[in-house]
Amino acid sequence: MANPTLSWERVGKRFYRTFEGYHMQWAVHVAESHLAVAPCGGAIAVWDRTDVIRAGVARRAQIAIYSGSGRLLATMPWDLGQITGASWSVNDELMVLAQSGVARKYTDFAGNFVQLRLPEPVTHVQWLPDGFVAQSEEKWTLVTDFSSASFLQIDLPTQVLDWVAVPADPSSGRDHAVIATAESAILYTFEQKQHPLSIEPLLSLKLSPDNMWLMGQRDGQIYIYGTDTFHEEYRFDAFHNPATWVGVAAVAALEEEDSLSVLDLNSQERLTLEFENAVSIYSEVDGLRVFSDYSHDFFAPVPDVVTETFRLGSRAPSAILLNCIDLLEKKSPQANENLSVIGISALPGAVDACCVAAAAELDPRWQKKLLRAASFGKSALNLYDSTLYLDVMEKLRIANTLRSEKVGMLVTVHQMDMLGPAKVLRRLQALQCYGEAIAVARVLKCPVETVYIAWACHQIQSNVDLEDAELEQLLAATLDNVLGISYVEIAQNAFDEGRPKLARTLIDREPQAQRRVKILLRLHEHERALQVSVDSGNVDLLFYTVLSLASNAEVSLPQFYRLLGDKRTAIEAYKRLCTLQPNAKETVHKFLYQMDLVVDDINLSFTEACVEPEIEPKHMQLVTVQKRFAELKQTHFESQATAEFVALLALQKQLESEFEMPFANLSASDTVVALLNISQTNRAQKVANKFHISDKQFWWLRLRSLVSRREWTDLLEFAKSKKSPIGYLPFYEQTLQAGNLEAAGAYVDMCTNVDYKERVQMYLKTNQRDKAIELARKLKDESLVPGL
């Protein structure tokens, strides 16, 4: 391979080179067309210069969208008259402004757009990353939101020579502004503030691609100012024609349609490039794009590390290391000697320089050779951090994919870094290069699901002649092999394209119930959404679905009730949601009445009565509930239980008036305990008998009551009153737990149903050691008593 320096052009101490990009596939006459080029190798919008308003009628025109290699991506009709200008947003959305003041932002290549109309016709426009500043006869208008009809305006001064829009700078707190030159230069902000600048009255104002420098022209001279202070930094004798930035290293101007003059800002020397046809130039952050009818090339300064590596006769370590590859191919032992010449201390730097030079190359052959040189140098080092080497390999793999003729993104690695992985993938999808997008996503270790979703949506939009079943099979053949794929967006796209049947089929393939429910709700498949949420067993999802349907203005109340139908879990969810709202009782009762859920309505009334704190209204409500239960055959048990509850409340009302103490809201057992605690044993027994409290339960209640009041004599009398239905062991245990060992000991001999070993331990626990020894000796088991 010939040394690449042979094609370089030297200007002062700096070299420049032209990368031959693509032989364009388009049939565009650059000299007769307007071009809007997206930065960093993006798409190109083209419209004819002759599309003007004639005889007061706008001739129907179109805007063609091409890839960097000239592949036609889309054509969009334009019927709004003469175009003032067009540009691309940071999200690769085409922004177009007509002289009539109508502005459009195309959100995709399918022609979908948002549109706004400015208050008056415009004469000129300057573009911002997220909008534009338009000039009319009297005002500048700032637009940053195409979906809003509100915008900021400032008055236009008289006799403006030229002006430029300055993007906002969050780091300095500066908002969008305008720099205009007339007799003096002033920075106008849209906050109605003016800042005089020390700038000459200039023409052809242009910001550098990095917005760090401002260039202006006057009388064949170029003036350059820093945008931090706007003080003059450089002044050169240059061109009379409007100049364009070449990165930030040089400026260039078309002297003729086929002749480009370049001024190096460092040396102030000039270079002239001649072309076979008329060309159009567009500035990039690190170079200049050159378009003709047949080609798309990239002109840029050569980085210093590349110059040192390739320059003939260079003794830079990276140049020597690169030479080793030629020696290795010749199987010359001098390759290893060259490593000694470099030296072990300089070798890591040489490896890094070869990596950086490879990243700056657009020719894959030189990329490989430089990386081979870096790999050879790495092999001679015991310790070397390969991060840069691996990073460059990964980036070049991606960059070469992007530079392919099919994709048509003539980007440098630096431009690719500026775009970032997400935007690179979005561009590939917009270019319909899905295979390349998947390959790039895997190299970047990014999720590929979004690429497959974009591919599926494109298939739905483009295969209009396929039946739903055929299209489903086409999609399933690819998507079924993709783990974690979501069909939500694909189904939505199918619905939007007029394929509701296909959308429903695709929703059934969605594995996550939550996603299925949300898309079904969006597609107005309300019944299916509710059924999916019920079947999922996810309570949160069920509440979400029911609430969404209940608050949906498109679903009437009768329709909502029909949707709930016999879905008991959904009904319970809605009842629970209703209780969280004001006037919940009325809402739920109305709902249950409409649904003919009589038993549920009575149960709700019963619950409401139970939580009523006052005994009188609770009693009245429960009487009503009992009557309603009695009217239904299927609620016989509920009627009896409620009747007992009503009787209990009546009794408690009587006891409250009789003993002047609270009995309300106590259960039957608690009522008995309350009576026992005030020594109303007979009344307690009557209550127990009336409410079917068994003897065993009553004995337990009285036992615990006497123990809690420490009435040991009454407890012993109660134990001896008659045979205990619960035995006597509870008396012993309850008394022992209360701490009265003497009283507990009285019950040991009464516990006839325990074995002798346990009885011995009971004697010991109640300090009756003599009885424990006597029983142990009687049964000849003295080991039961310690110390014998």
CSV table of C-alpha atoms in Angstrom, one decimal, residues 58-431:
chain,number,residue,atom,x,y,z
A,58,ALA,CA,-47.4,27.6,-4.9
A,59,ARG,CA,-46.2,25.0,-7.3
A,60,ARG,CA,-46.4,21.6,-5.6
A,61,ALA,CA,-42.9,20.4,-4.7
A,62,GLN,CA,-41.3,17.7,-2.6
A,63,ILE,CA,-38.4,17.3,-0.2
A,64,ALA,CA,-36.3,14.2,-0.9
A,65,ILE,CA,-34.4,12.5,2.0
A,66,TYR,CA,-31.2,10.6,1.1
A,67,SER,CA,-28.6,8.7,3.0
A,68,GLY,CA,-25.0,9.8,2.9
A,69,SER,CA,-24.4,7.5,0.0
A,70,GLY,CA,-27.3,9.0,-2.0
A,71,ARG,CA,-29.8,6.2,-1.3
A,72,LEU,CA,-33.3,7.5,-1.5
A,73,LEU,CA,-35.0,7.1,1.9
A,74,ALA,CA,-38.2,9.0,1.5
A,75,THR,CA,-40.0,11.8,-0.4
A,76,MET,CA,-42.3,14.2,1.4
A,77,PRO,CA,-44.7,16.5,-0.5
A,78,TRP,CA,-44.4,20.2,0.2
A,79,ASP,CA,-47.2,22.5,-0.7
A,80,LEU,CA,-46.5,25.5,1.5
A,81,GLY,CA,-44.7,27.7,-1.0
A,82,GLN,CA,-41.1,28.8,-1.1
A,83,ILE,CA,-38.8,27.3,1.6
A,84,THR,CA,-36.7,29.7,3.6
A,85,GLY,CA,-34.5,27.0,5.0
A,86,ALA,CA,-34.3,23.6,6.5
A,87,SER,CA,-32.1,21.9,9.1
A,88,TRP,CA,-32.0,18.8,11.4
A,89,SER,CA,-32.7,18.7,15.1
A,90,VAL,CA,-30.5,16.9,17.6
A,91,ASN,CA,-33.0,14.0,17.4
A,92,ASP,CA,-32.6,13.8,13.6
A,93,GLU,CA,-36.0,15.5,12.9
A,94,LEU,CA,-36.2,17.6,9.8
A,95,MET,CA,-37.2,21.2,10.5
A,96,VAL,CA,-38.5,23.2,7.5
A,97,LEU,CA,-39.6,26.8,7.5
A,98,ALA,CA,-41.6,28.4,4.6
A,99,GLN,CA,-41.5,32.1,3.7
A,100,SER,CA,-45.2,32.3,4.7
A,101,GLY,CA,-44.2,31.6,8.3
A,102,VAL,CA,-45.4,28.0,8.5
A,103,ALA,CA,-42.8,25.7,10.2
A,104,ARG,CA,-42.9,21.9,10.2
A,105,LYS,CA,-40.9,19.4,12.1
A,106,TYR,CA,-41.0,15.9,10.5
A,107,THR,CA,-40.8,13.3,13.3
A,108,ASP,CA,-39.9,10.5,10.9
A,109,PHE,CA,-39.3,9.6,7.3
A,110,ALA,CA,-42.9,8.5,6.8
A,111,GLY,CA,-44.0,12.1,6.6
A,112,ASN,CA,-45.5,12.6,10.0
A,113,PHE,CA,-45.1,16.1,11.3
A,114,VAL,CA,-46.0,18.8,13.8
A,115,GLN,CA,-46.7,22.3,12.5
A,116,LEU,CA,-47.0,25.8,13.7
A,117,ARG,CA,-47.5,29.2,12.1
A,118,LEU,CA,-45.5,32.3,12.9
A,119,PRO,CA,-47.4,35.6,13.3
A,120,GLU,CA,-45.9,37.0,10.0
A,121,PRO,CA,-43.9,36.0,6.9
A,122,VAL,CA,-40.1,35.5,7.3
A,123,THR,CA,-37.2,36.5,5.3
A,124,HIS,CA,-34.3,34.6,6.9
A,125,VAL,CA,-33.7,31.9,9.4
A,126,GLN,CA,-30.9,30.7,11.6
A,127,TRP,CA,-31.1,27.2,13.0
A,128,LEU,CA,-30.6,26.0,16.6
A,129,PRO,CA,-30.1,22.4,17.8
A,130,ASP,CA,-33.7,22.3,19.0
A,131,GLY,CA,-35.4,25.0,16.9
A,132,PHE,CA,-34.7,28.2,15.0
A,133,VAL,CA,-34.7,32.0,15.1
A,134,ALA,CA,-36.7,33.5,12.2
A,135,GLN,CA,-36.4,37.1,10.9
A,136,SER,CA,-39.4,39.0,9.7
A,137,GLU,CA,-39.6,42.6,8.7
A,138,GLU,CA,-39.8,43.9,12.3
A,139,LYS,CA,-38.9,41.0,14.7
A,140,TRP,CA,-36.8,38.0,15.5
A,141,THR,CA,-38.9,35.0,16.6
A,142,LEU,CA,-37.5,32.2,18.7
A,143,VAL,CA,-39.1,28.7,18.3
A,144,THR,CA,-38.0,25.7,20.4
A,145,ASP,CA,-41.3,23.9,20.7
A,146,PHE,CA,-43.2,23.0,17.5
A,147,SER,CA,-46.2,21.7,19.4
A,148,SER,CA,-46.8,25.1,21.1
A,149,ALA,CA,-48.3,28.2,19.5
A,150,SER,CA,-46.3,30.4,21.9
A,151,PHE,CA,-42.9,31.8,21.1
A,152,LEU,CA,-40.6,34.6,22.1
A,153,GLN,CA,-40.0,37.7,20.0
A,154,ILE,CA,-37.6,40.7,20.1
A,155,ASP,CA,-37.7,43.8,18.0
A,156,LEU,CA,-35.4,44.0,15.0
A,157,PRO,CA,-33.0,46.9,14.9
A,158,THR,CA,-32.7,49.1,11.8
A,159,GLN,CA,-30.0,48.5,9.2
A,160,VAL,CA,-28.9,45.0,10.2
A,161,LEU,CA,-25.9,43.9,8.2
A,162,ASP,CA,-26.0,40.3,9.3
A,163,TRP,CA,-26.9,38.3,12.4
A,164,VAL,CA,-26.5,34.8,13.8
A,165,ALA,CA,-28.5,32.8,16.4
A,166,VAL,CA,-26.5,31.7,19.4
A,167,PRO,CA,-27.6,28.5,21.1
A,168,ALA,CA,-28.2,28.3,24.8
A,169,ASP,CA,-25.2,27.5,27.0
A,170,PRO,CA,-26.4,25.8,30.3
A,171,SER,CA,-22.9,25.9,31.7
A,172,SER,CA,-22.8,29.7,31.6
A,173,GLY,CA,-26.5,30.2,32.2
A,174,ARG,CA,-26.9,31.9,28.8
A,175,ASP,CA,-30.2,31.4,27.0
A,176,HIS,CA,-30.8,31.5,23.3
A,177,ALA,CA,-29.7,34.8,21.8
A,178,VAL,CA,-29.0,36.7,18.6
A,179,ILE,CA,-25.8,38.6,17.6
A,180,ALA,CA,-26.5,41.3,15.1
A,181,THR,CA,-24.1,43.7,13.5
A,182,ALA,CA,-24.9,47.2,12.1
A,183,GLU,CA,-23.0,50.3,13.1
A,184,SER,CA,-22.1,48.3,16.2
A,185,ALA,CA,-22.5,44.7,17.3
A,186,ILE,CA,-25.1,43.8,20.0
A,187,LEU,CA,-26.1,40.5,21.6
A,188,TYR,CA,-29.8,40.4,22.0
A,189,THR,CA,-31.4,38.0,24.4
A,190,PHE,CA,-35.1,37.0,24.2
A,191,GLU,CA,-35.4,38.3,27.8
A,192,GLN,CA,-35.4,41.8,26.1
A,193,LYS,CA,-31.8,42.5,27.2
A,194,GLN,CA,-29.0,44.0,25.0
A,195,HIS,CA,-25.3,43.6,25.5
A,196,PRO,CA,-22.9,45.7,23.3
A,197,LEU,CA,-20.0,43.7,21.9
A,198,SER,CA,-16.6,44.8,20.7
A,199,ILE,CA,-17.2,43.4,17.2
A,200,GLU,CA,-16.7,45.1,13.9
A,201,PRO,CA,-19.7,45.7,11.6
A,202,LEU,CA,-19.4,42.3,9.8
A,203,LEU,CA,-21.2,40.2,7.2
A,204,SER,CA,-21.6,36.4,6.9
A,205,LEU,CA,-21.5,35.7,10.7
A,206,LYS,CA,-21.0,32.0,11.4
A,207,LEU,CA,-20.5,30.1,14.7
A,208,SER,CA,-17.9,27.3,14.7
A,209,PRO,CA,-19.3,23.7,15.0
A,210,ASP,CA,-18.5,23.6,18.7
A,211,ASN,CA,-20.0,27.1,19.2
A,212,MET,CA,-16.7,28.3,20.7
A,213,TRP,CA,-15.8,30.8,18.0
A,214,LEU,CA,-17.6,33.4,15.9
A,215,MET,CA,-16.4,34.2,12.4
A,216,GLY,CA,-17.4,37.3,10.4
A,217,GLN,CA,-16.2,38.8,7.1
A,218,ARG,CA,-15.7,42.3,5.7
A,219,ASP,CA,-13.7,43.6,2.7
A,220,GLY,CA,-12.0,40.3,2.1
A,221,GLN,CA,-10.9,39.9,5.7
A,222,ILE,CA,-12.0,37.3,8.2
A,223,TYR,CA,-12.5,38.2,11.9
A,224,ILE,CA,-12.7,35.5,14.6
A,225,TYR,CA,-13.9,36.1,18.1
A,226,GLY,CA,-14.2,33.8,21.1
A,227,THR,CA,-17.8,33.4,22.2
A,228,ASP,CA,-16.9,33.6,25.9
A,229,THR,CA,-15.8,37.2,25.8
A,230,PHE,CA,-16.4,38.2,22.2
A,231,HIS,CA,-13.0,39.8,22.0
A,232,GLU,CA,-11.2,39.7,18.7
A,233,GLU,CA,-8.7,36.8,18.6
A,234,TYR,CA,-7.7,36.5,14.9
A,235,ARG,CA,-7.9,38.6,11.7
A,236,PHE,CA,-6.9,37.3,8.3
A,237,ASP,CA,-6.8,38.4,4.7
A,238,ALA,CA,-9.1,35.7,3.2
A,239,PHE,CA,-12.1,35.6,0.9
A,240,HIS,CA,-14.8,37.8,-0.5
A,241,ASN,CA,-17.2,34.9,-0.8
A,242,PRO,CA,-19.0,33.6,2.4
A,243,ALA,CA,-16.7,31.3,4.3
A,244,THR,CA,-17.4,28.0,6.2
A,245,TRP,CA,-15.6,26.4,9.1
A,246,VAL,CA,-13.4,23.4,8.5
A,247,GLY,CA,-13.8,22.0,12.0
A,248,VAL,CA,-12.0,24.7,14.0
A,249,ALA,CA,-8.6,24.4,12.3
A,250,ALA,CA,-9.4,26.2,9.1
A,251,VAL,CA,-12.1,28.1,7.1
A,252,ALA,CA,-13.0,27.6,3.5
A,253,ALA,CA,-15.0,29.3,0.7
A,254,LEU,CA,-16.1,28.4,-2.7
A,255,GLU,CA,-14.3,30.8,-5.1
A,256,GLU,CA,-16.2,29.1,-8.0
A,257,GLU,CA,-18.8,26.4,-8.1
A,258,ASP,CA,-16.0,23.9,-8.6
A,259,SER,CA,-13.1,25.5,-6.7
A,260,LEU,CA,-12.6,25.5,-3.0
A,261,SER,CA,-10.2,27.8,-1.2
A,262,VAL,CA,-9.0,26.7,2.3
A,263,LEU,CA,-7.3,29.0,4.8
A,264,ASP,CA,-5.4,27.3,7.6
A,265,LEU,CA,-5.9,29.4,10.7
A,266,ASN,CA,-2.6,28.4,12.3
A,267,SER,CA,-0.2,29.3,9.4
A,268,GLN,CA,-2.5,31.7,7.5
A,269,GLU,CA,-1.5,29.8,4.3
A,270,ARG,CA,-4.1,28.8,1.7
A,271,LEU,CA,-4.9,25.8,-0.3
A,272,THR,CA,-7.0,25.6,-3.4
A,273,LEU,CA,-8.9,22.4,-4.3
A,274,GLU,CA,-10.3,21.9,-7.8
A,275,PHE,CA,-13.3,19.7,-8.6
A,276,GLU,CA,-14.6,18.2,-11.8
A,277,ASN,CA,-18.2,19.4,-11.0
A,278,ALA,CA,-20.0,22.0,-8.9
A,279,VAL,CA,-19.8,21.2,-5.2
A,280,SER,CA,-21.6,22.1,-2.0
A,281,ILE,CA,-19.8,22.2,1.3
A,282,TYR,CA,-21.0,21.7,4.9
A,283,SER,CA,-19.1,22.1,8.1
A,284,GLU,CA,-18.5,19.4,10.6
A,285,VAL,CA,-17.0,19.5,14.0
A,286,ASP,CA,-13.7,18.0,12.7
A,287,GLY,CA,-13.8,18.7,9.0
A,288,LEU,CA,-15.8,19.6,5.9
A,289,ARG,CA,-18.3,17.6,3.9
A,290,VAL,CA,-18.1,18.1,0.1
A,291,PHE,CA,-21.0,17.0,-2.1
A,292,SER,CA,-21.2,16.9,-5.8
A,293,ASP,CA,-23.6,15.4,-8.3
A,294,TYR,CA,-21.6,12.2,-8.1
A,295,SER,CA,-19.6,12.1,-4.9
A,296,HIS,CA,-19.7,12.6,-1.1
A,297,ASP,CA,-16.2,13.2,0.4
A,298,PHE,CA,-14.8,14.3,3.7
A,299,PHE,CA,-12.0,16.9,3.9
A,300,ALA,CA,-10.3,17.3,7.2
A,301,PRO,CA,-7.0,18.3,8.9
A,302,VAL,CA,-4.7,15.3,9.7
A,303,PRO,CA,-4.3,14.8,13.4
A,304,ASP,CA,-0.7,15.3,14.7
A,305,VAL,CA,-0.4,11.7,15.9
A,306,VAL,CA,-1.3,10.5,12.4
A,307,THR,CA,1.2,12.9,10.8
A,308,GLU,CA,4.0,11.7,13.1
A,309,THR,CA,3.1,8.0,12.4
A,310,PHE,CA,2.9,8.2,8.6
A,311,ARG,CA,5.3,11.1,7.7
A,312,LEU,CA,8.1,9.9,5.5
A,313,GLY,CA,11.4,9.6,7.4
A,314,SER,CA,9.6,10.0,10.8
A,315,ARG,CA,11.5,8.7,13.8
A,316,ALA,CA,8.5,8.9,16.1
A,317,PRO,CA,8.1,5.6,18.1
A,318,SER,CA,4.7,5.0,16.5
A,319,ALA,CA,6.3,5.3,13.0
A,320,ILE,CA,9.0,2.8,13.9
A,321,LEU,CA,6.4,0.4,15.3
A,322,LEU,CA,4.4,0.7,12.2
A,323,ASN,CA,7.4,-0.1,10.1
A,324,CYS,CA,7.8,-3.3,12.1
A,325,ILE,CA,4.8,-4.7,10.3
A,326,ASP,CA,6.4,-4.4,6.9
A,327,LEU,CA,9.5,-6.1,8.3
A,328,LEU,CA,7.5,-8.9,9.8
A,329,GLU,CA,5.8,-9.5,6.4
A,330,LYS,CA,9.3,-9.8,5.0
A,331,LYS,CA,10.3,-12.1,7.9
A,332,SER,CA,13.1,-9.8,8.8
A,333,PRO,CA,14.7,-10.0,12.2
A,334,GLN,CA,15.0,-6.2,12.2
A,335,ALA,CA,11.4,-6.0,13.4
A,336,ASN,CA,12.5,-7.1,16.9
A,337,GLU,CA,15.6,-4.8,16.6
A,338,ASN,CA,13.2,-1.9,16.0
A,339,LEU,CA,11.5,-2.6,19.3
A,340,SER,CA,14.9,-2.1,20.9
A,341,VAL,CA,15.3,1.2,19.1
A,342,ILE,CA,11.9,2.4,20.5
A,343,GLY,CA,12.9,1.4,24.0
A,344,ILE,CA,10.7,-0.3,26.6
A,345,SER,CA,9.9,3.1,28.2
A,346,ALA,CA,8.5,4.6,24.9
A,347,LEU,CA,6.8,1.5,23.7
A,348,PRO,CA,3.5,1.9,25.5
A,349,GLY,CA,3.2,5.4,24.1
A,350,ALA,CA,3.9,4.0,20.6
A,351,VAL,CA,1.2,1.4,21.0
A,352,ASP,CA,-1.3,4.1,22.1
A,353,ALA,CA,-0.3,6.3,19.2
A,354,CYS,CA,-0.9,3.5,16.7
A,355,CYS,CA,-4.3,2.9,18.3
A,356,VAL,CA,-5.3,6.6,18.1
A,357,ALA,CA,-4.0,6.8,14.5
A,358,ALA,CA,-6.1,3.7,13.6
A,359,ALA,CA,-9.2,5.4,15.1
A,360,ALA,CA,-8.6,8.5,12.9
A,361,GLU,CA,-8.3,6.4,9.7
A,362,LEU,CA,-11.2,5.8,7.3
A,363,ASP,CA,-9.4,3.2,5.2
A,364,PRO,CA,-9.9,-0.3,6.7
A,365,ARG,CA,-6.5,-1.4,5.3
A,366,TRP,CA,-4.6,1.2,7.3
A,367,GLN,CA,-6.8,0.5,10.3
A,368,LYS,CA,-5.8,-3.1,10.3
A,369,LYS,CA,-2.1,-2.4,9.8
A,370,LEU,CA,-2.0,0.2,12.6
A,371,LEU,CA,-3.8,-2.2,14.9
A,372,ARG,CA,-1.4,-5.0,14.0
A,373,ALA,CA,1.5,-2.7,14.9
A,374,ALA,CA,-0.2,-1.9,18.2
A,375,SER,CA,-0.7,-5.6,18.8
A,376,PHE,CA,3.0,-6.4,18.0
A,377,GLY,CA,4.1,-3.7,20.4
A,378,LYS,CA,1.8,-5.0,23.1
A,379,SER,CA,3.2,-8.5,22.8
A,380,ALA,CA,6.7,-7.1,23.8
A,381,LEU,CA,5.3,-5.6,27.0
A,382,ASN,CA,4.8,-7.6,30.2
A,383,LEU,CA,2.3,-5.1,31.6
A,384,TYR,CA,0.0,-3.0,29.3
A,385,ASP,CA,-3.5,-1.7,29.8
A,386,SER,CA,-5.3,-2.9,26.7
A,387,THR,CA,-8.4,-0.8,27.3
A,388,LEU,CA,-7.6,1.7,24.6
A,389,TYR,CA,-6.7,-1.0,22.1
A,390,LEU,CA,-9.9,-2.9,22.7
A,391,ASP,CA,-11.9,0.3,22.7
A,392,VAL,CA,-10.5,1.4,19.3
A,393,MET,CA,-11.2,-2.1,17.8
A,394,GLU,CA,-14.8,-1.9,19.0
A,395,LYS,CA,-15.3,1.6,17.6
A,396,LEU,CA,-13.7,0.8,14.3
A,397,ARG,CA,-15.9,-2.3,13.9
A,398,ILE,CA,-18.9,-0.1,14.4
A,399,ALA,CA,-17.6,2.9,12.3
A,400,ASN,CA,-16.8,0.6,9.3
A,401,THR,CA,-20.4,-0.8,9.5
A,402,LEU,CA,-21.8,2.8,9.5
A,403,ARG,CA,-19.5,3.8,6.6
A,404,SER,CA,-20.7,0.9,4.4
A,405,GLU,CA,-22.5,2.1,1.2
A,406,LYS,CA,-25.8,0.6,2.4
A,407,VAL,CA,-25.8,2.6,5.6
A,408,GLY,CA,-24.1,5.7,4.1
A,409,MET,CA,-22.9,7.3,7.3
A,410,LEU,CA,-19.5,8.8,6.5
A,411,VAL,CA,-18.5,9.4,10.1
A,412,THR,CA,-15.2,9.7,11.9
A,413,VAL,CA,-14.8,8.0,15.3
A,414,HIS,CA,-14.9,11.4,16.9
A,415,GLN,CA,-18.3,12.2,15.3
A,416,MET,CA,-19.5,8.7,16.4
A,417,ASP,CA,-18.5,9.4,20.0
A,418,MET,CA,-20.5,12.7,19.8
A,419,LEU,CA,-23.6,10.9,18.6
A,420,GLY,CA,-23.4,8.2,21.3
A,421,PRO,CA,-24.7,4.6,21.1
A,422,ALA,CA,-28.4,5.4,21.4
A,423,LYS,CA,-28.4,7.9,18.6
A,424,VAL,CA,-26.3,5.6,16.3
A,425,LEU,CA,-28.9,2.9,16.8
A,426,ARG,CA,-31.8,5.3,16.1
A,427,ARG,CA,-30.2,6.4,12.9
A,428,LEU,CA,-29.6,2.8,11.7
A,429,GLN,CA,-33.3,2.1,12.4
A,430,ALA,CA,-34.4,5.2,10.5
A,431,LEU,CA,-32.2,4.1,7.6
